[in-house]
Coordinates of N, CA and C and ligand atoms in Angstrom, one line a residue:
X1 N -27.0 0.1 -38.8 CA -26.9 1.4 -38.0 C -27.8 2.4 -38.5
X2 N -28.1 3.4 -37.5 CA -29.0 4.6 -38.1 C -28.4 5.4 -39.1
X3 N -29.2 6.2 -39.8 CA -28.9 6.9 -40.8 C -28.6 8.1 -40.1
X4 N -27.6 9.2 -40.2 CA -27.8 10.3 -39.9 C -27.8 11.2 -40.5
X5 N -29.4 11.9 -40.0 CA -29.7 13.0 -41.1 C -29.2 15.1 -40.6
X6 N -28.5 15.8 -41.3 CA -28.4 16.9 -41.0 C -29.0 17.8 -41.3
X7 N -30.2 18.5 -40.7 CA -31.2 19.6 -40.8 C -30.3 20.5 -40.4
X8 N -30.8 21.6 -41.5 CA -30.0 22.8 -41.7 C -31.5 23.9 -41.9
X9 N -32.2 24.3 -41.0 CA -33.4 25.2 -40.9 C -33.0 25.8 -40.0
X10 N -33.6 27.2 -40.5 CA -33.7 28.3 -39.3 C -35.2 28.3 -38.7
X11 N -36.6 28.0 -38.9 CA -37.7 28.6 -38.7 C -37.4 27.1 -37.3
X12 N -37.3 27.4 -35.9 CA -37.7 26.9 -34.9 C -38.9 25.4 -35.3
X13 N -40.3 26.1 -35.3 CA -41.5 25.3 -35.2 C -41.2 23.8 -36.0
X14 N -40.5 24.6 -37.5 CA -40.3 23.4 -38.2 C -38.7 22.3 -37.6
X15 N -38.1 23.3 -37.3 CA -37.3 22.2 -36.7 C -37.5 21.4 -35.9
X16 N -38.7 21.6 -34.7 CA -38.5 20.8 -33.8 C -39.5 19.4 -34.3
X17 N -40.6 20.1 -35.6 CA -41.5 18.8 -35.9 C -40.6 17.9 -36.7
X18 N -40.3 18.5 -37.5 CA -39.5 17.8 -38.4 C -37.9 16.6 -37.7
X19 N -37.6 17.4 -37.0 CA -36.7 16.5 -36.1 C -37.1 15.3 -35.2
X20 N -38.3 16.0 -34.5 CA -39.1 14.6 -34.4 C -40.0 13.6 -35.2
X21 N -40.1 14.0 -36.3 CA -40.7 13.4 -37.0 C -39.6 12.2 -37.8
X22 N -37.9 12.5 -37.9 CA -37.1 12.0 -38.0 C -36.8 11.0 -37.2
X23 N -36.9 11.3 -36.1 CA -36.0 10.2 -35.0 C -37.3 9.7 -34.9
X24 N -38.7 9.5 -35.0 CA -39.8 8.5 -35.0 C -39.0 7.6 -36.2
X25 N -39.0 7.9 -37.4 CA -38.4 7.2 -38.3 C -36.8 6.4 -37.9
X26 N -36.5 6.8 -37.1 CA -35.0 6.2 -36.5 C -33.7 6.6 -37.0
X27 N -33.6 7.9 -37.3 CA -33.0 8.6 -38.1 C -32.2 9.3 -36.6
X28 N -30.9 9.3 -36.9 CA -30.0 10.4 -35.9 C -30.4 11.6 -36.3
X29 N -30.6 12.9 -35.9 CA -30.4 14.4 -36.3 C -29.5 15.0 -35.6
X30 N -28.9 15.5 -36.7 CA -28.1 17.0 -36.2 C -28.8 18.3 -36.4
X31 N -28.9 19.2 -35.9 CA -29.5 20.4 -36.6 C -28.3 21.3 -36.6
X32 N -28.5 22.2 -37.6 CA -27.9 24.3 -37.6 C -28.9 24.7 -37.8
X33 N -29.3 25.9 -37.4 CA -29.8 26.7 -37.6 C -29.7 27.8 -38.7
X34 N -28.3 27.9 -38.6 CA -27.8 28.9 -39.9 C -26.7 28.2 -40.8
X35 N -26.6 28.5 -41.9 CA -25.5 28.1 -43.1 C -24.3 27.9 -42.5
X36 N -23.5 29.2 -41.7 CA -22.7 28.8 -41.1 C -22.5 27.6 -40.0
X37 N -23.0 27.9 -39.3 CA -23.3 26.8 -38.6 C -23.6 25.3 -39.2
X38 N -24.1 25.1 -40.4 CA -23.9 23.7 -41.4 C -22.7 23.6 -41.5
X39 N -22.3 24.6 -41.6 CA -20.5 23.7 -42.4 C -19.6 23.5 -41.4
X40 N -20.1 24.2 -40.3 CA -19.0 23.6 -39.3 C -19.7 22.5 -38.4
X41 N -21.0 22.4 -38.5 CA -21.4 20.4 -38.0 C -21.1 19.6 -38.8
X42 N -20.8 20.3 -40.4 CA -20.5 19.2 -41.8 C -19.2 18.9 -40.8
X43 N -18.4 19.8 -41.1 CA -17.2 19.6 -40.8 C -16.6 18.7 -40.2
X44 N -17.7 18.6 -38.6 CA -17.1 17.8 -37.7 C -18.1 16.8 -37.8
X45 N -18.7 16.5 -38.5 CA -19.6 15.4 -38.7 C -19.5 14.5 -39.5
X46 N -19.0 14.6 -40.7 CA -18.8 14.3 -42.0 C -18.9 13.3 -42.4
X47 N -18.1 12.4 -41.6 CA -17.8 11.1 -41.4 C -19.2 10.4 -41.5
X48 N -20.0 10.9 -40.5 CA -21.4 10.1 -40.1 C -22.6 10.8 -41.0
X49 N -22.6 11.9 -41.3 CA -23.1 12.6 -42.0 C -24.1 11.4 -43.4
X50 N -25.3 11.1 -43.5 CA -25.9 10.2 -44.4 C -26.6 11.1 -45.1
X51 N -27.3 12.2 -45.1 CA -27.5 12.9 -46.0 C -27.9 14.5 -45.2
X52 N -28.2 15.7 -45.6 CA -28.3 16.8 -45.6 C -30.0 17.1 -46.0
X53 N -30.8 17.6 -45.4 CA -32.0 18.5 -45.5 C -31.6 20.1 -45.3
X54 N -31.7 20.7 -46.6 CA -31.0 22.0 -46.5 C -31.9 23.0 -46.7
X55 N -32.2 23.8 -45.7 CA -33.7 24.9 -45.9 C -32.7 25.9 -47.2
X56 N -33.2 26.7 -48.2 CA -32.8 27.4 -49.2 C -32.2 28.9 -48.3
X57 N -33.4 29.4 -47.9 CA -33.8 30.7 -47.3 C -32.9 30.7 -45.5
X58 N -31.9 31.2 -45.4 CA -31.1 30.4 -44.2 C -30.7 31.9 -43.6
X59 N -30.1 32.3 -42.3 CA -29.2 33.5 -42.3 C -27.9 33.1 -42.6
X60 N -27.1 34.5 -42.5 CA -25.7 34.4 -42.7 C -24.9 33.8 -44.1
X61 N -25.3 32.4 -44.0 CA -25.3 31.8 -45.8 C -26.4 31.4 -46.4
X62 N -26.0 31.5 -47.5 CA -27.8 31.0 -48.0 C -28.0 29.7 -47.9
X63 N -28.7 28.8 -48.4 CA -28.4 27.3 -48.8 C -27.6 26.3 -50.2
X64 N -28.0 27.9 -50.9 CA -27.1 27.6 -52.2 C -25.3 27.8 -51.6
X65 N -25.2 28.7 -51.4 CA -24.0 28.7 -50.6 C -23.6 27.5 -49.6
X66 N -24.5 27.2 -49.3 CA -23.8 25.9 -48.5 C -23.6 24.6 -49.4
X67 N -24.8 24.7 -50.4 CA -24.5 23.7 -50.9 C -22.9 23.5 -52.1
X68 N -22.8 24.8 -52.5 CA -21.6 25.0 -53.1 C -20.0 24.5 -52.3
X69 N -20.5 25.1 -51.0 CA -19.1 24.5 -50.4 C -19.1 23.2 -50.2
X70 N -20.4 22.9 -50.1 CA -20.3 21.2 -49.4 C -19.2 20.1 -50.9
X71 N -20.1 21.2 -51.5 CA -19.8 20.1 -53.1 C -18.6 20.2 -53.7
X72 N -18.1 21.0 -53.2 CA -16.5 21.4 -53.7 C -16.0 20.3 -53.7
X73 N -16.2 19.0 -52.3 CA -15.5 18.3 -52.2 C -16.3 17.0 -51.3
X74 N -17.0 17.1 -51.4 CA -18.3 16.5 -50.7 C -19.1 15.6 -51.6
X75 N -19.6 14.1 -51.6 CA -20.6 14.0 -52.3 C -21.9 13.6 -52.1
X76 N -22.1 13.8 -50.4 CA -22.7 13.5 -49.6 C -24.4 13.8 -50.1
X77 N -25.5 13.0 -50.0 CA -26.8 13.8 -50.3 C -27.2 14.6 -50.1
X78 N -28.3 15.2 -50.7 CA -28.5 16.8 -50.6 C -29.6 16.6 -50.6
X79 N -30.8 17.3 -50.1 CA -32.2 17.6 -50.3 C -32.5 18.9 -49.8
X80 N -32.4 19.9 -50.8 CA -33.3 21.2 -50.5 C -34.6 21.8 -50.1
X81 N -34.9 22.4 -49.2 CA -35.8 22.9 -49.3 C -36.2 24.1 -50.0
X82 N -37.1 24.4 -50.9 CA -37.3 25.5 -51.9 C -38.5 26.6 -51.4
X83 N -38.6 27.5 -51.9 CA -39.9 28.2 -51.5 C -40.8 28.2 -52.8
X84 N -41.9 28.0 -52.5 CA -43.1 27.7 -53.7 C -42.8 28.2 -54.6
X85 N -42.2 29.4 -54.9 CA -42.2 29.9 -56.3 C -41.4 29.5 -57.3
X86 N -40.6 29.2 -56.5 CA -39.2 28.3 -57.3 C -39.9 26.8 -57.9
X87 N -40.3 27.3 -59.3 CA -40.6 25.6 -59.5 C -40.1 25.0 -60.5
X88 N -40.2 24.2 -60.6 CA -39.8 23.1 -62.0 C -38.1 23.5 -62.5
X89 N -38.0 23.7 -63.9 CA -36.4 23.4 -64.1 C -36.0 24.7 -63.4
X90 N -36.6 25.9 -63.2 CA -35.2 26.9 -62.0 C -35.1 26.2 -60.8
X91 N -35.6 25.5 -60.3 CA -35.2 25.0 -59.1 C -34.1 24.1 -59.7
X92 N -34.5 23.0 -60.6 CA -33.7 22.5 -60.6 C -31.8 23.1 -61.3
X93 N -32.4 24.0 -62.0 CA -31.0 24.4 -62.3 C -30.5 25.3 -61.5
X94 N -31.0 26.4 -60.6 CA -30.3 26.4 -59.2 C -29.8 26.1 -58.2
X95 N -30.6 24.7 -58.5 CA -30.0 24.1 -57.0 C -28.7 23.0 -57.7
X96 N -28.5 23.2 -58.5 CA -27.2 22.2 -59.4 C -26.2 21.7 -58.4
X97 N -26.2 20.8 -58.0 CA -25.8 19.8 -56.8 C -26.5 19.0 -56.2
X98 N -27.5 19.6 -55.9 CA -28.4 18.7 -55.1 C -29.1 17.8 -55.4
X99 N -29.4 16.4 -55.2 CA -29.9 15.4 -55.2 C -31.0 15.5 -55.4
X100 N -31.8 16.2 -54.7 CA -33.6 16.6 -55.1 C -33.9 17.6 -54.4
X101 N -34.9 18.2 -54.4 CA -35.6 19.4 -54.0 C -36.9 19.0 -53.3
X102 N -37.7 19.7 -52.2 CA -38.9 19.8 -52.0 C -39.6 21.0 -51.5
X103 N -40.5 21.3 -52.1 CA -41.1 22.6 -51.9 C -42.0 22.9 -51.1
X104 N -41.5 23.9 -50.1 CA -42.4 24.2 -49.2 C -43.5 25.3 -49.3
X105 N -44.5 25.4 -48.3 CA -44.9 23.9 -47.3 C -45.3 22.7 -48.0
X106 N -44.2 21.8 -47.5 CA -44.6 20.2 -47.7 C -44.9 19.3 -46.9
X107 N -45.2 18.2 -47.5 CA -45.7 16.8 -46.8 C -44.9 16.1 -46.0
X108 N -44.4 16.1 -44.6 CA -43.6 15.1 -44.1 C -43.6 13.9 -44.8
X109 N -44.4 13.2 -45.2 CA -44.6 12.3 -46.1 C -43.8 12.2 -47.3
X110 N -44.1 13.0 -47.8 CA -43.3 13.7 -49.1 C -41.6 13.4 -49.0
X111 N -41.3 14.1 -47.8 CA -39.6 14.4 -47.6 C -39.2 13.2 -47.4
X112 N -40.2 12.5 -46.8 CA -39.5 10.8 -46.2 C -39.2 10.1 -47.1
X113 N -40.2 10.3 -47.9 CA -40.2 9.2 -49.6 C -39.0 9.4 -50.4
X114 N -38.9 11.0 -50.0 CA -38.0 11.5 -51.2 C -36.2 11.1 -50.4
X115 N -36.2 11.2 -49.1 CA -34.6 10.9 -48.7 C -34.5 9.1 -49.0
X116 N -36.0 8.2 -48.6 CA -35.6 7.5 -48.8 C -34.9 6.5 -50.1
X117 N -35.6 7.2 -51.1 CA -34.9 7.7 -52.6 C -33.3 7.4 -53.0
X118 N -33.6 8.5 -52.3 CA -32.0 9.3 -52.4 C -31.1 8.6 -51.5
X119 N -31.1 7.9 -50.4 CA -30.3 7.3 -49.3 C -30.1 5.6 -50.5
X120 N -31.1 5.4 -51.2 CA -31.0 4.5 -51.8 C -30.3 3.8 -53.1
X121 N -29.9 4.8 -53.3 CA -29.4 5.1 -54.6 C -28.1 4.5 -54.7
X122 N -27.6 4.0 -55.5 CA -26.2 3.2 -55.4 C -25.2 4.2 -56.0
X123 N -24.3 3.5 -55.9 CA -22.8 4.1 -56.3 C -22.3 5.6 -55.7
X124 N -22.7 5.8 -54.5 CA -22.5 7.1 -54.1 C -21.3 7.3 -53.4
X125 N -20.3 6.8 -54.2 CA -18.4 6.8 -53.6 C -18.7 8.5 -53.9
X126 N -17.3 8.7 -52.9 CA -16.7 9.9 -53.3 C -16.1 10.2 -54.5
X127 N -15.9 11.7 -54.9 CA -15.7 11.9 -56.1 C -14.5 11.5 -56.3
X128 N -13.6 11.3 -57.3 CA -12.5 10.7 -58.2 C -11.9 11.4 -57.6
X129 N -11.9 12.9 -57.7 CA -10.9 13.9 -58.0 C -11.2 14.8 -57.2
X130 N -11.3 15.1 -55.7 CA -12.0 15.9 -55.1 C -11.3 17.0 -55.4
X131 N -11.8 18.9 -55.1 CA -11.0 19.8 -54.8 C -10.8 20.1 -53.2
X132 N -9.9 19.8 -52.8 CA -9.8 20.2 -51.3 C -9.4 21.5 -51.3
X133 N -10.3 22.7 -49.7 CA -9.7 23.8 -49.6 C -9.7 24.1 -47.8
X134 N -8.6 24.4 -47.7 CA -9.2 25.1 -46.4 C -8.2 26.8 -46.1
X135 N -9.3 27.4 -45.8 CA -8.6 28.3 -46.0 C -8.0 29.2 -47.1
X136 N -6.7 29.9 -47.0 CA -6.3 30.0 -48.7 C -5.7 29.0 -49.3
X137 N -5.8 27.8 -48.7 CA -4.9 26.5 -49.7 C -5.7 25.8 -50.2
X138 N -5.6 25.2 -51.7 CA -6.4 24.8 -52.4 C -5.8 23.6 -52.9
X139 N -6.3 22.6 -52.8 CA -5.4 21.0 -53.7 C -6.5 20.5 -54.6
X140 N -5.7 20.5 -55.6 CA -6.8 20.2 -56.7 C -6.5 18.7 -57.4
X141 N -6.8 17.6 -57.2 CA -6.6 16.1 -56.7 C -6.4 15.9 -58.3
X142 N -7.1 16.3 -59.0 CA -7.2 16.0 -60.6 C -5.4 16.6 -61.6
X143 N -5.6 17.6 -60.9 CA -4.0 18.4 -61.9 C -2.7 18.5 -60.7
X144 N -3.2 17.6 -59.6 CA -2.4 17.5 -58.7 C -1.6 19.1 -58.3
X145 N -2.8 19.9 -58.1 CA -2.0 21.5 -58.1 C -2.4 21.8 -56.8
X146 N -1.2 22.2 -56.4 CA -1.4 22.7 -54.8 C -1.5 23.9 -54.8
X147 N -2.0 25.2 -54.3 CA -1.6 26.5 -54.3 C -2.3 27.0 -53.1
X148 N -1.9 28.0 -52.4 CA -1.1 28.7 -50.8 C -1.6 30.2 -51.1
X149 N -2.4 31.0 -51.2 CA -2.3 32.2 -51.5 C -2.1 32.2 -52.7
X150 N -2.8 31.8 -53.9 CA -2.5 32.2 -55.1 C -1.1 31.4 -55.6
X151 N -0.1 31.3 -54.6 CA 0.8 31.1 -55.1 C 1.4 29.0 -55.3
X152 N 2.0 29.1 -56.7 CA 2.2 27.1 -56.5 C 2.5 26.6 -55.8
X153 N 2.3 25.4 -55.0 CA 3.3 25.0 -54.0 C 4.0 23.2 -54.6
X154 N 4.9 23.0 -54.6 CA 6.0 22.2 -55.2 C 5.5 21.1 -54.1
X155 N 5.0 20.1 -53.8 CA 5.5 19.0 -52.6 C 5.9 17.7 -53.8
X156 N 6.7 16.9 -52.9 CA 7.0 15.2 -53.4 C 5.7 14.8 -52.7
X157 N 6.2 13.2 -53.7 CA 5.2 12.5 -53.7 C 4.3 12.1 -52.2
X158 N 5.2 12.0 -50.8 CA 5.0 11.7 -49.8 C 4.4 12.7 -49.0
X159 N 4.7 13.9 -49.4 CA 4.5 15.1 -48.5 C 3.1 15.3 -49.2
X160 N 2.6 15.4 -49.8 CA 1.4 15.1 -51.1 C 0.4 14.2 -50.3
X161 N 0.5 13.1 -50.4 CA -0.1 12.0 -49.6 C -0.4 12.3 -48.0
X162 N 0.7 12.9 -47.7 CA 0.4 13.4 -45.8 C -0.4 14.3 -46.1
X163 N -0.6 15.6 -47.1 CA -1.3 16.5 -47.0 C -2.9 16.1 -47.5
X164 N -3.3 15.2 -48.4 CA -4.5 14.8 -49.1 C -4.8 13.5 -47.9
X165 N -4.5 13.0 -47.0 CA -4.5 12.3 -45.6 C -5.3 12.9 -44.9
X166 N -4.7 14.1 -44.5 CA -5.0 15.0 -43.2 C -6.5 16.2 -44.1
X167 N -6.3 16.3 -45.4 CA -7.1 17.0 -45.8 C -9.3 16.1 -45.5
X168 N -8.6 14.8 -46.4 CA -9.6 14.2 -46.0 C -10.6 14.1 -44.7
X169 N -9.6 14.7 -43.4 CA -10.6 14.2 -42.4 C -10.2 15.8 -41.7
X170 N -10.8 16.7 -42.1 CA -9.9 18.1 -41.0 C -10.7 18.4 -40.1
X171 N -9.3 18.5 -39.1 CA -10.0 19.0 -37.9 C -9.7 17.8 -36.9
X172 N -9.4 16.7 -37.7 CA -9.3 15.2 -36.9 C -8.1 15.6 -35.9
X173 N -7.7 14.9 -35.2 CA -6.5 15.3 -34.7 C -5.9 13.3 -34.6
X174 N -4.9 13.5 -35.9 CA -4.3 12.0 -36.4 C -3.1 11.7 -35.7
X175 N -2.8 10.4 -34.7 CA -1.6 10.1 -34.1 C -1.0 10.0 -35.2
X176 N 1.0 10.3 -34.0 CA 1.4 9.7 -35.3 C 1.5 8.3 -36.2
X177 N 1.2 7.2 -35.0 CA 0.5 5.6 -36.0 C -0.7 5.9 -36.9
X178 N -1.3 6.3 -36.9 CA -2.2 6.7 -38.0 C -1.7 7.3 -39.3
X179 N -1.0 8.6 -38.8 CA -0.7 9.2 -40.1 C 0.5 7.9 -40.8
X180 N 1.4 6.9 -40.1 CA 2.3 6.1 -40.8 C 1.6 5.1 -41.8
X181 N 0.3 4.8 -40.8 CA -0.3 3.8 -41.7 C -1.0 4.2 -42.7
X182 N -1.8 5.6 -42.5 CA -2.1 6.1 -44.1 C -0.9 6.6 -45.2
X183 N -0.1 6.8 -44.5 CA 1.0 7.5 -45.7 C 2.0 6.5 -46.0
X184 N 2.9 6.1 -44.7 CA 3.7 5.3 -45.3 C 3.4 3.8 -45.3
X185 N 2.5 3.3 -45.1 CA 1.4 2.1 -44.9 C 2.1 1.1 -43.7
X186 N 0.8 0.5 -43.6 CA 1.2 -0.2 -42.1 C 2.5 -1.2 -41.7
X187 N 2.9 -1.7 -43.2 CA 4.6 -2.3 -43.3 C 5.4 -1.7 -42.7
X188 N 5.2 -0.6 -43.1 CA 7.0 0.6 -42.8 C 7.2 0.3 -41.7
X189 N 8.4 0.0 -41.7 CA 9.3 -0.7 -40.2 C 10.4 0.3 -39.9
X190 N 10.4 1.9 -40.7 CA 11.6 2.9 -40.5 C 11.6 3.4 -39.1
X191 N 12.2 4.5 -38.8 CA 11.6 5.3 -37.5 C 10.3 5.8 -37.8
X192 N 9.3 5.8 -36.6 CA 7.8 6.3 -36.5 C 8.3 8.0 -36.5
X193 N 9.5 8.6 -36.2 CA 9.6 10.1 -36.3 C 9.7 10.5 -37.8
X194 N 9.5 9.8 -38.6 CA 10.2 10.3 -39.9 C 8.2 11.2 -40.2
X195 N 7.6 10.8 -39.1 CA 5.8 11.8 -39.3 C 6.9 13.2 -39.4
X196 N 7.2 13.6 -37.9 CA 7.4 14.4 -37.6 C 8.4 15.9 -38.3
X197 N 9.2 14.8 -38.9 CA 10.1 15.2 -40.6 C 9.4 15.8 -41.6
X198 N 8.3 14.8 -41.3 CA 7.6 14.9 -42.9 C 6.2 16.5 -42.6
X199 N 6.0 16.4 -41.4 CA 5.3 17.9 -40.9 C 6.0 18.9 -41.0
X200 N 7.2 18.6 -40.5 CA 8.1 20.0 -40.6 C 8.2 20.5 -42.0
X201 N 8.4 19.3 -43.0 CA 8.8 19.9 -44.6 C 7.2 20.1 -45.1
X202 N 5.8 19.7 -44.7 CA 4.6 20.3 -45.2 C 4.4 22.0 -44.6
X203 N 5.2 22.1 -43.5 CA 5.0 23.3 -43.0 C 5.9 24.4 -43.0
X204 N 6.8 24.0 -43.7 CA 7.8 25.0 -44.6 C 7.4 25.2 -45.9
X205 N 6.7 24.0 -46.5 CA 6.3 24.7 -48.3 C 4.9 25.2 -47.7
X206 N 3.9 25.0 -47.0 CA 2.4 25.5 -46.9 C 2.2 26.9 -46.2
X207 N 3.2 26.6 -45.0 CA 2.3 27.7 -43.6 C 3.5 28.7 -43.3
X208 N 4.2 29.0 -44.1 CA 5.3 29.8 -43.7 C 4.6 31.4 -44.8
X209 N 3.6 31.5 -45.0 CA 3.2 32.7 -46.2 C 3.4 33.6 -44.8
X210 N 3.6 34.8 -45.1 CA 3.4 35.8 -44.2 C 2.0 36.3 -44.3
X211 N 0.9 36.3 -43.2 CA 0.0 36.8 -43.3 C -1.0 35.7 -43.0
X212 N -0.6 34.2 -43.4 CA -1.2 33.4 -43.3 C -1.5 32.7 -42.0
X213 N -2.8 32.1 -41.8 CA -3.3 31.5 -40.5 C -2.8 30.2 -40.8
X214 N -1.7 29.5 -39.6 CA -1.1 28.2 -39.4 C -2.4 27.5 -39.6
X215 N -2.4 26.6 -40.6 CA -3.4 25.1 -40.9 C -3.1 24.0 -39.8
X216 N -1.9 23.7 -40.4 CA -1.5 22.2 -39.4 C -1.0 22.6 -38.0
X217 N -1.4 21.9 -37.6 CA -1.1 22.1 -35.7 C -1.3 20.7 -34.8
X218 N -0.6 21.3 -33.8 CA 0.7 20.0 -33.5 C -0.4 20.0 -32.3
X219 N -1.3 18.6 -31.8 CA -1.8 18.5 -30.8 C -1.3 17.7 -30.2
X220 N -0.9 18.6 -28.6 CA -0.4 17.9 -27.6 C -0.7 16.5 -27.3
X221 N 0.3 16.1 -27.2 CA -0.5 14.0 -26.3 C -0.6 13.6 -27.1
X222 N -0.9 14.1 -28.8 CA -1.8 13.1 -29.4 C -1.2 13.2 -31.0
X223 N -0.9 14.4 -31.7 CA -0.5 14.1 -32.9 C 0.0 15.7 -33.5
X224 N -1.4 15.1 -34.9 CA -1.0 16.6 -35.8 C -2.5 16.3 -36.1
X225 N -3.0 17.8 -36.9 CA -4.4 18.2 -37.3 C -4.2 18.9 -38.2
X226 N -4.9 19.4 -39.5 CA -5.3 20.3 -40.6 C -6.5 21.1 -39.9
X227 N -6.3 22.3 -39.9 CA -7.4 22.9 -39.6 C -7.7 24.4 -39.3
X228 N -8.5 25.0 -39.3 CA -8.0 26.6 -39.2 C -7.8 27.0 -38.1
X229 N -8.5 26.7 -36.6 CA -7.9 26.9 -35.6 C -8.0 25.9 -34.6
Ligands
CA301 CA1 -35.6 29.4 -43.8

């Protein structure tokens, strides 16, 4: 299958050579234009997402800023674009995430060699111990710490599992056969409502803060979703 690559440039001209210059190579593209707009095509992309071309110099977020969020919990490739002056180890110790760097103006040549590199590279599982966040809630996979606004949040073992489930793919909207077969695995022969139990008690310890924006939400026809709105 194709690779798909996500260009994250603001300057037009270069996006549109550079994007064709991808899909000649047989590369899917997504583009944003701005930082913001990366993290919410990451978002809903993720899944397919094969590596990231990230312009530095971006509006609204910078590229360092994106790359920070991406990496929170992301281990997806990275290739920045830098501006000439940034050279040698500050680039590299600014861009601390990222897979490689290239400095513009550069060689289409150059960028091809360099993803193909990088797309090549083995062992690129996801991290052990991701930190997931969305929003004010933070799950921290390594000290198994949930926290809501600063404040701890207590789950069992199951309610845990439904929440690092739904964290994994946000925004998905997961039947409830899905969420049984990730959490309680595809054996469980109980009632299929015992999802619906188990949402109500993630949404009594998570989404009940006063002040706070409901995460999980109940899609009609179809299930439940993690997500901001
Ligand atoms: Ca730029």
């Amino acid at each position: 299958m194709n690779k798909t690559i996500l260009l994250v440039e603001d300057e037009l001209g270069l996006v549109v050579s550079l994007k064709k210059e991808l899909q000649f190579e047989n590369y899917e593209v997504l583009v944003a234009n701005d930082g913001l707009a990366a993290l919410s095509v990451f978002e809903r992309h993720m899944q397919n997402i094969d590596l990231i071309i990230l312009d530095w110099m971006l509006p609204k977020l910078d590229g360092l800023g994106v790359l920070r969020r991406i990496r929170r919990r992301n281990n997806v490739p990275i290739i920045m674009l830098t501006a000439r002056d940034y050279t040698g180890d500050k680039v590299a110790g600014l861009t601390g995430g990222a897979d490689d760097y290239v400095t513009k103006p550069f060689d289409v040549e150059e960028l091809l060699a360099r993803m193909k590199a990088v797309l090549r590279r083995p062992n690129r599982i996801a991290t052990e111990h991701p930190m997931y966040q969305l929003a004010d809630l933070t799950v921290d996979t390594e000290k198994r710490r949930i926290t809501r606004k600063n404040h701890n949040i207590q789950l069992t073992q199951r309610e845990y599992k439904l929440l690092t489930v739904m964290f994994e793919n946000i925004g998905k909207a997961f039947t409830r056969n899905e969420l049984l077969d990730l959490v309680w695995g595809s054996d469980f022969e109980g009632d299929p409502n015992i999802v619906d139990v188990y949402i109500r008690y993630l949404r009594n310890k998570i989404d009940k803060f006063p002040n706070s924006k409901k995460l999980i939400h109940t899609v009609r026809g179809i299930g439940y979703s993690l997500s901001i709105d």
